[in-house]
């Protein structure tokens, strides 16, 4: 289905938040025995959905120091503990590339540089944010995707104020030690799905959620996006995926608090 085709009743029954969940889940499709580290409600739902469907070997944690063997609803405690994952072991997995993290971004640019540290000049920032945290190690050692619940020119900027997560151009400038395991997979926002599969590794549109137009995305993005000739819609969830999202993984509808309809 393309943006020019009309929506069917089955599509209109699906909320924008549920399309975002599907798009996040697809980041872990056929991932194998890899630790999923989703940051945010919608990515957490997506990771659980992936484990329950097309990525059964995916590893999940309780958000702290335990590997869990079940798939509880978001916000609910786990009843099955599979292993102990203290911080030092978690870092070992990061350094070994056996984790796929989906981080947030206060700013992201066309080459995937991410900022979660500060807004404005480093010497005198307008806003102090989380700090760099583990973003550089994440982006240089294991697969990384991003989740952005409010797609706007404030987030999608021409150049980030500070580099926390390393983008393709910054990795290339740093040399082989930075590019060897550098692997930015996808960016999911409330408007669509994006990746960096272009000759210069600049961001391109992969799909747009139903009801979203290319012009709308361009207006909400602070740099020129690569736009394919035919822009598909983000795939709709199956009936079983919808049941899992609504009845098993997120029965309280937390996804709708993070993504406006």
PDB file of C-alpha atoms in Angstrom:
ATOM      1  CA  UNK A   1       0.000   0.000   0.000  1.00  0.00           C
ATOM      2  CA  UNK A   2       1.334   3.449  -0.933  1.00  0.00           C
ATOM      3  CA  UNK A   3       0.505   6.915   0.343  1.00  0.00           C
ATOM      4  CA  UNK A   4      -1.749   7.501  -2.659  1.00  0.00           C
ATOM      5  CA  UNK A   5      -3.978   4.500  -1.968  1.00  0.00           C
ATOM      6  CA  UNK A   6      -7.043   4.814   0.221  1.00  0.00           C
ATOM      7  CA  UNK A   7      -7.098   3.203   3.649  1.00  0.00           C
ATOM      8  CA  UNK A   8      -9.218   0.129   4.298  1.00  0.00           C
ATOM      9  CA  UNK A   9     -11.462  -0.358   7.343  1.00  0.00           C
ATOM     10  CA  UNK A  10      -8.861  -2.733   8.838  1.00  0.00           C
ATOM     11  CA  UNK A  11      -6.227  -0.001   8.661  1.00  0.00           C
ATOM     12  CA  UNK A  12      -8.436   2.726  10.141  1.00  0.00           C
ATOM     13  CA  UNK A  13      -9.063   0.536  13.199  1.00  0.00           C
ATOM     14  CA  UNK A  14      -5.370   0.678  14.054  1.00  0.00           C
ATOM     15  CA  UNK A  15      -4.134   3.667  16.054  1.00  0.00           C
ATOM     16  CA  UNK A  16      -1.048   5.727  15.262  1.00  0.00           C
ATOM     17  CA  UNK A  17       0.550   4.417  18.450  1.00  0.00           C
ATOM     18  CA  UNK A  18       0.044   0.832  17.288  1.00  0.00           C
ATOM     19  CA  UNK A  19       1.744   1.548  13.980  1.00  0.00           C
ATOM     20  CA  UNK A  20       4.654   2.958  15.983  1.00  0.00           C
ATOM     21  CA  UNK A  21       4.753  -0.217  18.079  1.00  0.00           C
ATOM     22  CA  UNK A  22       4.928  -2.349  14.937  1.00  0.00           C
ATOM     23  CA  UNK A  23       7.684  -0.159  13.485  1.00  0.00           C
ATOM     24  CA  UNK A  24       9.719  -0.481  16.689  1.00  0.00           C
ATOM     25  CA  UNK A  25       9.157  -4.242  16.885  1.00  0.00           C
ATOM     26  CA  UNK A  26      10.496  -4.636  13.345  1.00  0.00           C
ATOM     27  CA  UNK A  27      13.853  -3.296  14.526  1.00  0.00           C
ATOM     28  CA  UNK A  28      14.336  -6.625  16.353  1.00  0.00           C
ATOM     29  CA  UNK A  29      12.982  -8.929  13.641  1.00  0.00           C
ATOM     30  CA  UNK A  30      14.955 -12.202  13.481  1.00  0.00           C
ATOM     31  CA  UNK A  31      17.524 -10.719  15.878  1.00  0.00           C
ATOM     32  CA  UNK A  32      18.378 -14.053  17.493  1.00  0.00           C
ATOM     33  CA  UNK A  33      19.721 -14.232  21.041  1.00  0.00           C
ATOM     34  CA  UNK A  34      20.422 -10.529  21.430  1.00  0.00           C
ATOM     35  CA  UNK A  35      19.583  -8.322  24.383  1.00  0.00           C
ATOM     36  CA  UNK A  36      16.865  -5.800  23.564  1.00  0.00           C
ATOM     37  CA  UNK A  37      17.256  -2.493  25.405  1.00  0.00           C
ATOM     38  CA  UNK A  38      14.181  -0.410  24.621  1.00  0.00           C
ATOM     39  CA  UNK A  39      14.011   3.088  26.089  1.00  0.00           C
ATOM     40  CA  UNK A  40      10.468   4.402  26.180  1.00  0.00           C
ATOM     41  CA  UNK A  41       6.997   2.926  26.423  1.00  0.00           C
ATOM     42  CA  UNK A  42       6.378   2.255  22.735  1.00  0.00           C
ATOM     43  CA  UNK A  43       9.797   0.591  22.170  1.00  0.00           C
ATOM     44  CA  UNK A  44       9.205  -1.552  25.284  1.00  0.00           C
ATOM     45  CA  UNK A  45       5.899  -2.726  23.866  1.00  0.00           C
ATOM     46  CA  UNK A  46       7.582  -3.316  20.510  1.00  0.00           C
ATOM     47  CA  UNK A  47      10.374  -5.436  21.994  1.00  0.00           C
ATOM     48  CA  UNK A  48       7.866  -7.586  23.888  1.00  0.00           C
ATOM     49  CA  UNK A  49       5.758  -7.981  20.763  1.00  0.00           C
ATOM     50  CA  UNK A  50       8.830  -9.036  18.773  1.00  0.00           C
ATOM     51  CA  UNK A  51       9.688 -11.713  21.336  1.00  0.00           C
ATOM     52  CA  UNK A  52       6.140 -13.043  21.298  1.00  0.00           C
ATOM     53  CA  UNK A  53       6.075 -13.275  17.496  1.00  0.00           C
ATOM     54  CA  UNK A  54       9.015 -13.196  15.072  1.00  0.00           C
ATOM     55  CA  UNK A  55      11.982 -12.976  17.469  1.00  0.00           C
ATOM     56  CA  UNK A  56      11.398 -15.628  20.150  1.00  0.00           C
ATOM     57  CA  UNK A  57      15.093 -15.793  21.170  1.00  0.00           C
ATOM     58  CA  UNK A  58      15.246 -12.100  22.028  1.00  0.00           C
ATOM     59  CA  UNK A  59      16.502 -11.407  25.548  1.00  0.00           C
ATOM     60  CA  UNK A  60      14.558  -9.047  27.814  1.00  0.00           C
ATOM     61  CA  UNK A  61      15.333  -7.595  31.219  1.00  0.00           C
ATOM     62  CA  UNK A  62      13.197  -6.344  34.077  1.00  0.00           C
ATOM     63  CA  UNK A  63      14.676  -2.897  33.495  1.00  0.00           C
ATOM     64  CA  UNK A  64      17.205  -3.352  36.263  1.00  0.00           C
ATOM     65  CA  UNK A  65      19.500  -6.349  36.784  1.00  0.00           C
ATOM     66  CA  UNK A  66      17.538  -9.486  35.859  1.00  0.00           C
ATOM     67  CA  UNK A  67      17.068 -11.370  32.606  1.00  0.00           C
ATOM     68  CA  UNK A  68      13.441 -12.445  32.454  1.00  0.00           C
ATOM     69  CA  UNK A  69      11.992 -15.583  30.938  1.00  0.00           C
ATOM     70  CA  UNK A  70       8.420 -14.414  30.495  1.00  0.00           C
ATOM     71  CA  UNK A  71       6.846 -11.453  28.694  1.00  0.00           C
ATOM     72  CA  UNK A  72       4.868  -9.460  31.239  1.00  0.00           C
ATOM     73  CA  UNK A  73       2.735  -6.476  30.357  1.00  0.00           C
ATOM     74  CA  UNK A  74       4.560  -3.154  30.375  1.00  0.00           C
ATOM     75  CA  UNK A  75       4.718  -1.965  33.960  1.00  0.00           C
ATOM     76  CA  UNK A  76       3.959  -5.404  35.405  1.00  0.00           C
ATOM     77  CA  UNK A  77       6.524  -7.506  37.321  1.00  0.00           C
ATOM     78  CA  UNK A  78       8.108 -10.571  35.792  1.00  0.00           C
ATOM     79  CA  UNK A  79       7.331 -13.985  37.260  1.00  0.00           C
ATOM     80  CA  UNK A  80      10.243 -15.856  35.646  1.00  0.00           C
ATOM     81  CA  UNK A  81      13.910 -14.986  36.236  1.00  0.00           C
ATOM     82  CA  UNK A  82      16.402 -16.521  33.815  1.00  0.00           C
ATOM     83  CA  UNK A  83      19.601 -14.867  34.933  1.00  0.00           C
ATOM     84  CA  UNK A  84      21.474 -12.156  36.794  1.00  0.00           C
ATOM     85  CA  UNK A  85      22.641  -9.221  34.675  1.00  0.00           C
ATOM     86  CA  UNK A  86      24.475  -6.692  36.847  1.00  0.00           C
ATOM     87  CA  UNK A  87      25.885  -3.566  35.302  1.00  0.00           C
ATOM     88  CA  UNK A  88      29.356  -5.009  34.680  1.00  0.00           C
ATOM     89  CA  UNK A  89      27.908  -7.939  32.709  1.00  0.00           C
ATOM     90  CA  UNK A  90      25.586  -5.615  30.834  1.00  0.00           C
ATOM     91  CA  UNK A  91      28.601  -3.573  29.727  1.00  0.00           C
ATOM     92  CA  UNK A  92      30.333  -6.744  28.571  1.00  0.00           C
ATOM     93  CA  UNK A  93      27.344  -7.460  26.310  1.00  0.00           C
ATOM     94  CA  UNK A  94      27.482  -3.898  24.988  1.00  0.00           C
ATOM     95  CA  UNK A  95      31.187  -4.160  24.172  1.00  0.00           C
ATOM     96  CA  UNK A  96      30.610  -7.517  22.499  1.00  0.00           C
ATOM     97  CA  UNK A  97      27.838  -6.223  20.252  1.00  0.00           C
ATOM     98  CA  UNK A  98      25.212  -8.601  21.648  1.00  0.00           C
ATOM     99  CA  UNK A  99      22.680  -5.869  22.333  1.00  0.00           C
ATOM    100  CA  UNK A 100      20.372  -3.766  20.186  1.00  0.00           C
ATOM    101  CA  UNK A 101      19.383  -0.591  21.994  1.00  0.00           C
ATOM    102  CA  UNK A 102      16.602   1.750  20.935  1.00  0.00           C
ATOM    103  CA  UNK A 103      17.433   5.117  22.460  1.00  0.00           C
ATOM    104  CA  UNK A 104      15.682   8.460  22.480  1.00  0.00           C
ATOM    105  CA  UNK A 105      17.063  11.696  21.069  1.00  0.00           C
ATOM    106  CA  UNK A 106      16.616  15.325  22.052  1.00  0.00           C
ATOM    107  CA  UNK A 107      18.226  16.127  18.691  1.00  0.00           C
ATOM    108  CA  UNK A 108      19.197  13.975  15.720  1.00  0.00           C
ATOM    109  CA  UNK A 109      20.711  15.087  12.428  1.00  0.00           C
ATOM    110  CA  UNK A 110      20.724  13.784   8.866  1.00  0.00           C
ATOM    111  CA  UNK A 111      23.706  11.458   9.467  1.00  0.00           C
ATOM    112  CA  UNK A 112      22.378  10.023  12.714  1.00  0.00           C
ATOM    113  CA  UNK A 113      24.348  12.044  15.240  1.00  0.00           C
ATOM    114  CA  UNK A 114      22.269  12.142  18.425  1.00  0.00           C
ATOM    115  CA  UNK A 115      22.223  14.642  21.282  1.00  0.00           C
ATOM    116  CA  UNK A 116      20.873  13.939  24.770  1.00  0.00           C
ATOM    117  CA  UNK A 117      23.318  16.178  26.626  1.00  0.00           C
ATOM    118  CA  UNK A 118      22.524  19.878  26.223  1.00  0.00           C
ATOM    119  CA  UNK A 119      20.775  22.397  24.003  1.00  0.00           C
ATOM    120  CA  UNK A 120      22.795  25.400  22.888  1.00  0.00           C
ATOM    121  CA  UNK A 121      26.477  26.171  23.019  1.00  0.00           C
ATOM    122  CA  UNK A 122      28.520  23.779  25.150  1.00  0.00           C
ATOM    123  CA  UNK A 123      30.166  26.643  27.082  1.00  0.00           C
ATOM    124  CA  UNK A 124      26.814  28.188  27.972  1.00  0.00           C
ATOM    125  CA  UNK A 125      23.934  25.821  27.175  1.00  0.00           C
ATOM    126  CA  UNK A 126      20.317  26.945  27.187  1.00  0.00           C
ATOM    127  CA  UNK A 127      19.171  23.597  28.567  1.00  0.00           C
ATOM    128  CA  UNK A 128      20.997  20.869  30.451  1.00  0.00           C
ATOM    129  CA  UNK A 129      19.687  17.404  29.558  1.00  0.00           C
ATOM    130  CA  UNK A 130      20.614  13.850  30.605  1.00  0.00           C
ATOM    131  CA  UNK A 131      24.258  14.053  29.690  1.00  0.00           C
ATOM    132  CA  UNK A 132      26.124  11.891  27.202  1.00  0.00           C
ATOM    133  CA  UNK A 133      25.551   8.754  29.302  1.00  0.00           C
ATOM    134  CA  UNK A 134      26.416   5.560  27.402  1.00  0.00           C
ATOM    135  CA  UNK A 135      25.485   6.837  23.943  1.00  0.00           C
ATOM    136  CA  UNK A 136      29.025   6.874  22.441  1.00  0.00           C
ATOM    137  CA  UNK A 137      29.767   3.293  23.525  1.00  0.00           C
ATOM    138  CA  UNK A 138      26.335   2.146  22.378  1.00  0.00           C
ATOM    139  CA  UNK A 139      26.719   3.562  18.896  1.00  0.00           C
ATOM    140  CA  UNK A 140      30.269   2.326  18.387  1.00  0.00           C
ATOM    141  CA  UNK A 141      29.819  -1.211  19.692  1.00  0.00           C
ATOM    142  CA  UNK A 142      26.317  -2.573  19.075  1.00  0.00           C
ATOM    143  CA  UNK A 143      23.271  -2.006  16.870  1.00  0.00           C
ATOM    144  CA  UNK A 144      21.376   1.179  17.681  1.00  0.00           C
ATOM    145  CA  UNK A 145      17.975   2.496  16.670  1.00  0.00           C
ATOM    146  CA  UNK A 146      16.106   5.589  17.812  1.00  0.00           C
ATOM    147  CA  UNK A 147      12.554   6.285  18.957  1.00  0.00           C
ATOM    148  CA  UNK A 148      11.229   9.859  18.746  1.00  0.00           C
ATOM    149  CA  UNK A 149       7.593  10.295  19.805  1.00  0.00           C
ATOM    150  CA  UNK A 150       7.305  13.925  18.610  1.00  0.00           C
ATOM    151  CA  UNK A 151       8.729  14.473  15.135  1.00  0.00           C
ATOM    152  CA  UNK A 152       9.603  18.177  14.803  1.00  0.00           C
ATOM    153  CA  UNK A 153      12.275  20.560  13.582  1.00  0.00           C
ATOM    154  CA  UNK A 154      13.383  20.963  17.206  1.00  0.00           C
ATOM    155  CA  UNK A 155      14.458  17.300  17.224  1.00  0.00           C
ATOM    156  CA  UNK A 156      15.347  16.631  13.577  1.00  0.00           C
ATOM    157  CA  UNK A 157      18.018  19.304  13.152  1.00  0.00           C
ATOM    158  CA  UNK A 158      20.645  20.094  10.528  1.00  0.00           C
ATOM    159  CA  UNK A 159      23.429  19.764  13.096  1.00  0.00           C
ATOM    160  CA  UNK A 160      23.178  18.602  16.699  1.00  0.00           C
ATOM    161  CA  UNK A 161      24.418  20.992  19.390  1.00  0.00           C
ATOM    162  CA  UNK A 162      26.553  18.220  20.874  1.00  0.00           C
ATOM    163  CA  UNK A 163      27.298  14.694  19.701  1.00  0.00           C
ATOM    164  CA  UNK A 164      26.282  12.045  22.210  1.00  0.00           C
ATOM    165  CA  UNK A 165      25.442   9.153  19.910  1.00  0.00           C
ATOM    166  CA  UNK A 166      27.863   8.909  16.981  1.00  0.00           C
ATOM    167  CA  UNK A 167      26.470   9.342  13.461  1.00  0.00           C
ATOM    168  CA  UNK A 168      27.860   8.027  10.200  1.00  0.00           C
ATOM    169  CA  UNK A 169      29.841  11.143   9.277  1.00  0.00           C
ATOM    170  CA  UNK A 170      31.393  11.430  12.737  1.00  0.00           C
ATOM    171  CA  UNK A 171      32.330   7.759  12.783  1.00  0.00           C
ATOM    172  CA  UNK A 172      33.942   8.058   9.349  1.00  0.00           C
ATOM    173  CA  UNK A 173      35.936  11.098  10.476  1.00  0.00           C
ATOM    174  CA  UNK A 174      37.203   9.195  13.525  1.00  0.00           C
ATOM    175  CA  UNK A 175      38.458   6.298  11.412  1.00  0.00           C
ATOM    176  CA  UNK A 176      38.345   2.485  11.470  1.00  0.00           C
ATOM    177  CA  UNK A 177      38.203   2.195  15.246  1.00  0.00           C
ATOM    178  CA  UNK A 178      34.856   4.013  15.145  1.00  0.00           C
ATOM    179  CA  UNK A 179      33.393   2.501  11.984  1.00  0.00           C
ATOM    180  CA  UNK A 180      34.257  -1.153  12.621  1.00  0.00           C
ATOM    181  CA  UNK A 181      31.088  -1.967  14.594  1.00  0.00           C
ATOM    182  CA  UNK A 182      29.099   1.197  13.942  1.00  0.00           C
ATOM    183  CA  UNK A 183      25.555   0.117  13.050  1.00  0.00           C
ATOM    184  CA  UNK A 184      22.650   2.565  13.073  1.00  0.00           C
ATOM    185  CA  UNK A 185      19.563   0.584  12.042  1.00  0.00           C
ATOM    186  CA  UNK A 186      16.473   2.791  11.991  1.00  0.00           C
ATOM    187  CA  UNK A 187      14.711   5.831  13.380  1.00  0.00           C
ATOM    188  CA  UNK A 188      11.049   5.515  14.296  1.00  0.00           C
ATOM    189  CA  UNK A 189       8.941   8.610  14.964  1.00  0.00           C
ATOM    190  CA  UNK A 190       5.238   9.302  15.313  1.00  0.00           C
ATOM    191  CA  UNK A 191       5.251  10.160  11.592  1.00  0.00           C
ATOM    192  CA  UNK A 192       7.205   7.308  10.029  1.00  0.00           C
ATOM    193  CA  UNK A 193      10.243   5.075   9.767  1.00  0.00           C
ATOM    194  CA  UNK A 194      13.647   6.236   8.523  1.00  0.00           C
ATOM    195  CA  UNK A 195      17.074   4.720   7.921  1.00  0.00           C
ATOM    196  CA  UNK A 196      20.478   5.640   6.498  1.00  0.00           C
ATOM    197  CA  UNK A 197      20.664   3.277   3.491  1.00  0.00           C
ATOM    198  CA  UNK A 198      21.832   5.921   1.051  1.00  0.00           C
ATOM    199  CA  UNK A 199      25.248   6.321  -0.633  1.00  0.00           C
ATOM    200  CA  UNK A 200      26.264   9.068   1.815  1.00  0.00           C
ATOM    201  CA  UNK A 201      24.450   7.514   4.793  1.00  0.00           C
ATOM    202  CA  UNK A 202      22.041  10.440   5.023  1.00  0.00           C
ATOM    203  CA  UNK A 203      18.604   9.818   6.483  1.00  0.00           C
ATOM    204  CA  UNK A 204      15.896   8.634   4.124  1.00  0.00           C
ATOM    205  CA  UNK A 205      12.203   7.810   4.447  1.00  0.00           C
ATOM    206  CA  UNK A 206      11.481   4.076   4.658  1.00  0.00           C
ATOM    207  CA  UNK A 207       7.744   4.314   5.309  1.00  0.00           C
ATOM    208  CA  UNK A 208       5.158   6.744   6.610  1.00  0.00           C
ATOM    209  CA  UNK A 209       2.353   5.912   8.994  1.00  0.00           C
ATOM    210  CA  UNK A 210      -1.129   6.016   7.415  1.00  0.00           C
ATOM    211  CA  UNK A 211      -2.484   9.546   7.125  1.00  0.00           C
ATOM    212  CA  UNK A 212       1.002  11.115   7.069  1.00  0.00           C
ATOM    213  CA  UNK A 213       2.207  12.849   3.903  1.00  0.00           C
ATOM    214  CA  UNK A 214       5.702  13.455   2.592  1.00  0.00           C
ATOM    215  CA  UNK A 215       5.125  17.215   2.758  1.00  0.00           C
ATOM    216  CA  UNK A 216       4.128  16.922   6.407  1.00  0.00           C
ATOM    217  CA  UNK A 217       7.360  15.107   7.211  1.00  0.00           C
ATOM    218  CA  UNK A 218       9.458  17.585   5.243  1.00  0.00           C
ATOM    219  CA  UNK A 219       7.905  20.493   7.171  1.00  0.00           C
ATOM    220  CA  UNK A 220       8.664  18.756  10.478  1.00  0.00           C
ATOM    221  CA  UNK A 221      12.307  17.999   9.574  1.00  0.00           C
ATOM    222  CA  UNK A 222      15.144  20.516   9.778  1.00  0.00           C
ATOM    223  CA  UNK A 223      17.150  19.022   6.909  1.00  0.00           C
ATOM    224  CA  UNK A 224      16.559  17.550   3.471  1.00  0.00           C
ATOM    225  CA  UNK A 225      15.477  13.910   3.611  1.00  0.00           C
ATOM    226  CA  UNK A 226      16.058  11.367   0.877  1.00  0.00           C
ATOM    227  CA  UNK A 227      12.603  10.511  -0.449  1.00  0.00           C
ATOM    228  CA  UNK A 228      12.093   7.404  -2.632  1.00  0.00           C
ATOM    229  CA  UNK A 229       9.857   7.607  -5.680  1.00  0.00           C
ATOM    230  CA  UNK A 230       7.263   5.380  -4.033  1.00  0.00           C
ATOM    231  CA  UNK A 231       6.813   5.869  -0.280  1.00  0.00           C
ATOM    232  CA  UNK A 232       4.976   2.934   1.310  1.00  0.00           C
ATOM    233  CA  UNK A 233       2.857   2.967   4.411  1.00  0.00           C
ATOM    234  CA  UNK A 234       4.214   1.377   7.566  1.00  0.00           C
ATOM    235  CA  UNK A 235       2.859  -2.158   7.581  1.00  0.00           C
ATOM    236  CA  UNK A 236      -0.304  -2.725   9.555  1.00  0.00           C
ATOM    237  CA  UNK A 237      -0.318  -5.196  12.448  1.00  0.00           C
ATOM    238  CA  UNK A 238      -1.979  -8.547  11.991  1.00  0.00           C
ATOM    239  CA  UNK A 239      -5.064  -9.437  14.007  1.00  0.00           C
ATOM    240  CA  UNK A 240      -2.896 -11.549  16.319  1.00  0.00           C
ATOM    241  CA  UNK A 241      -0.367  -8.734  16.780  1.00  0.00           C
ATOM    242  CA  UNK A 242      -3.165  -6.339  17.654  1.00  0.00           C
ATOM    243  CA  UNK A 243      -4.517  -8.805  20.206  1.00  0.00           C
ATOM    244  CA  UNK A 244      -1.088  -9.143  21.789  1.00  0.00           C
ATOM    245  CA  UNK A 245      -0.581  -5.380  21.910  1.00  0.00           C
ATOM    246  CA  UNK A 246      -4.016  -4.594  23.330  1.00  0.00           C
ATOM    247  CA  UNK A 247      -4.694  -7.572  25.591  1.00  0.00           C
ATOM    248  CA  UNK A 248      -1.297  -8.954  26.622  1.00  0.00           C
ATOM    249  CA  UNK A 249       1.542  -6.446  26.386  1.00  0.00           C
ATOM    250  CA  UNK A 250      -0.215  -3.118  26.945  1.00  0.00           C
ATOM    251  CA  UNK A 251      -3.732  -3.695  28.301  1.00  0.00           C
ATOM    252  CA  UNK A 252      -3.677  -0.311  30.072  1.00  0.00           C
ATOM    253  CA  UNK A 253      -3.161   1.563  26.796  1.00  0.00           C
ATOM    254  CA  UNK A 254       0.052   3.271  27.886  1.00  0.00           C
ATOM    255  CA  UNK A 255       1.089   3.551  24.232  1.00  0.00           C
ATOM    256  CA  UNK A 256      -1.580   6.188  23.625  1.00  0.00           C
ATOM    257  CA  UNK A 257      -0.036   8.442  26.275  1.00  0.00           C
ATOM    258  CA  UNK A 258       3.249   8.540  24.356  1.00  0.00           C
ATOM    259  CA  UNK A 259       1.810   8.951  20.855  1.00  0.00           C
ATOM    260  CA  UNK A 260      -1.031  11.311  20.116  1.00  0.00           C
ATOM    261  CA  UNK A 261      -3.622  10.048  17.665  1.00  0.00           C
TER     262      UNK A 261
END
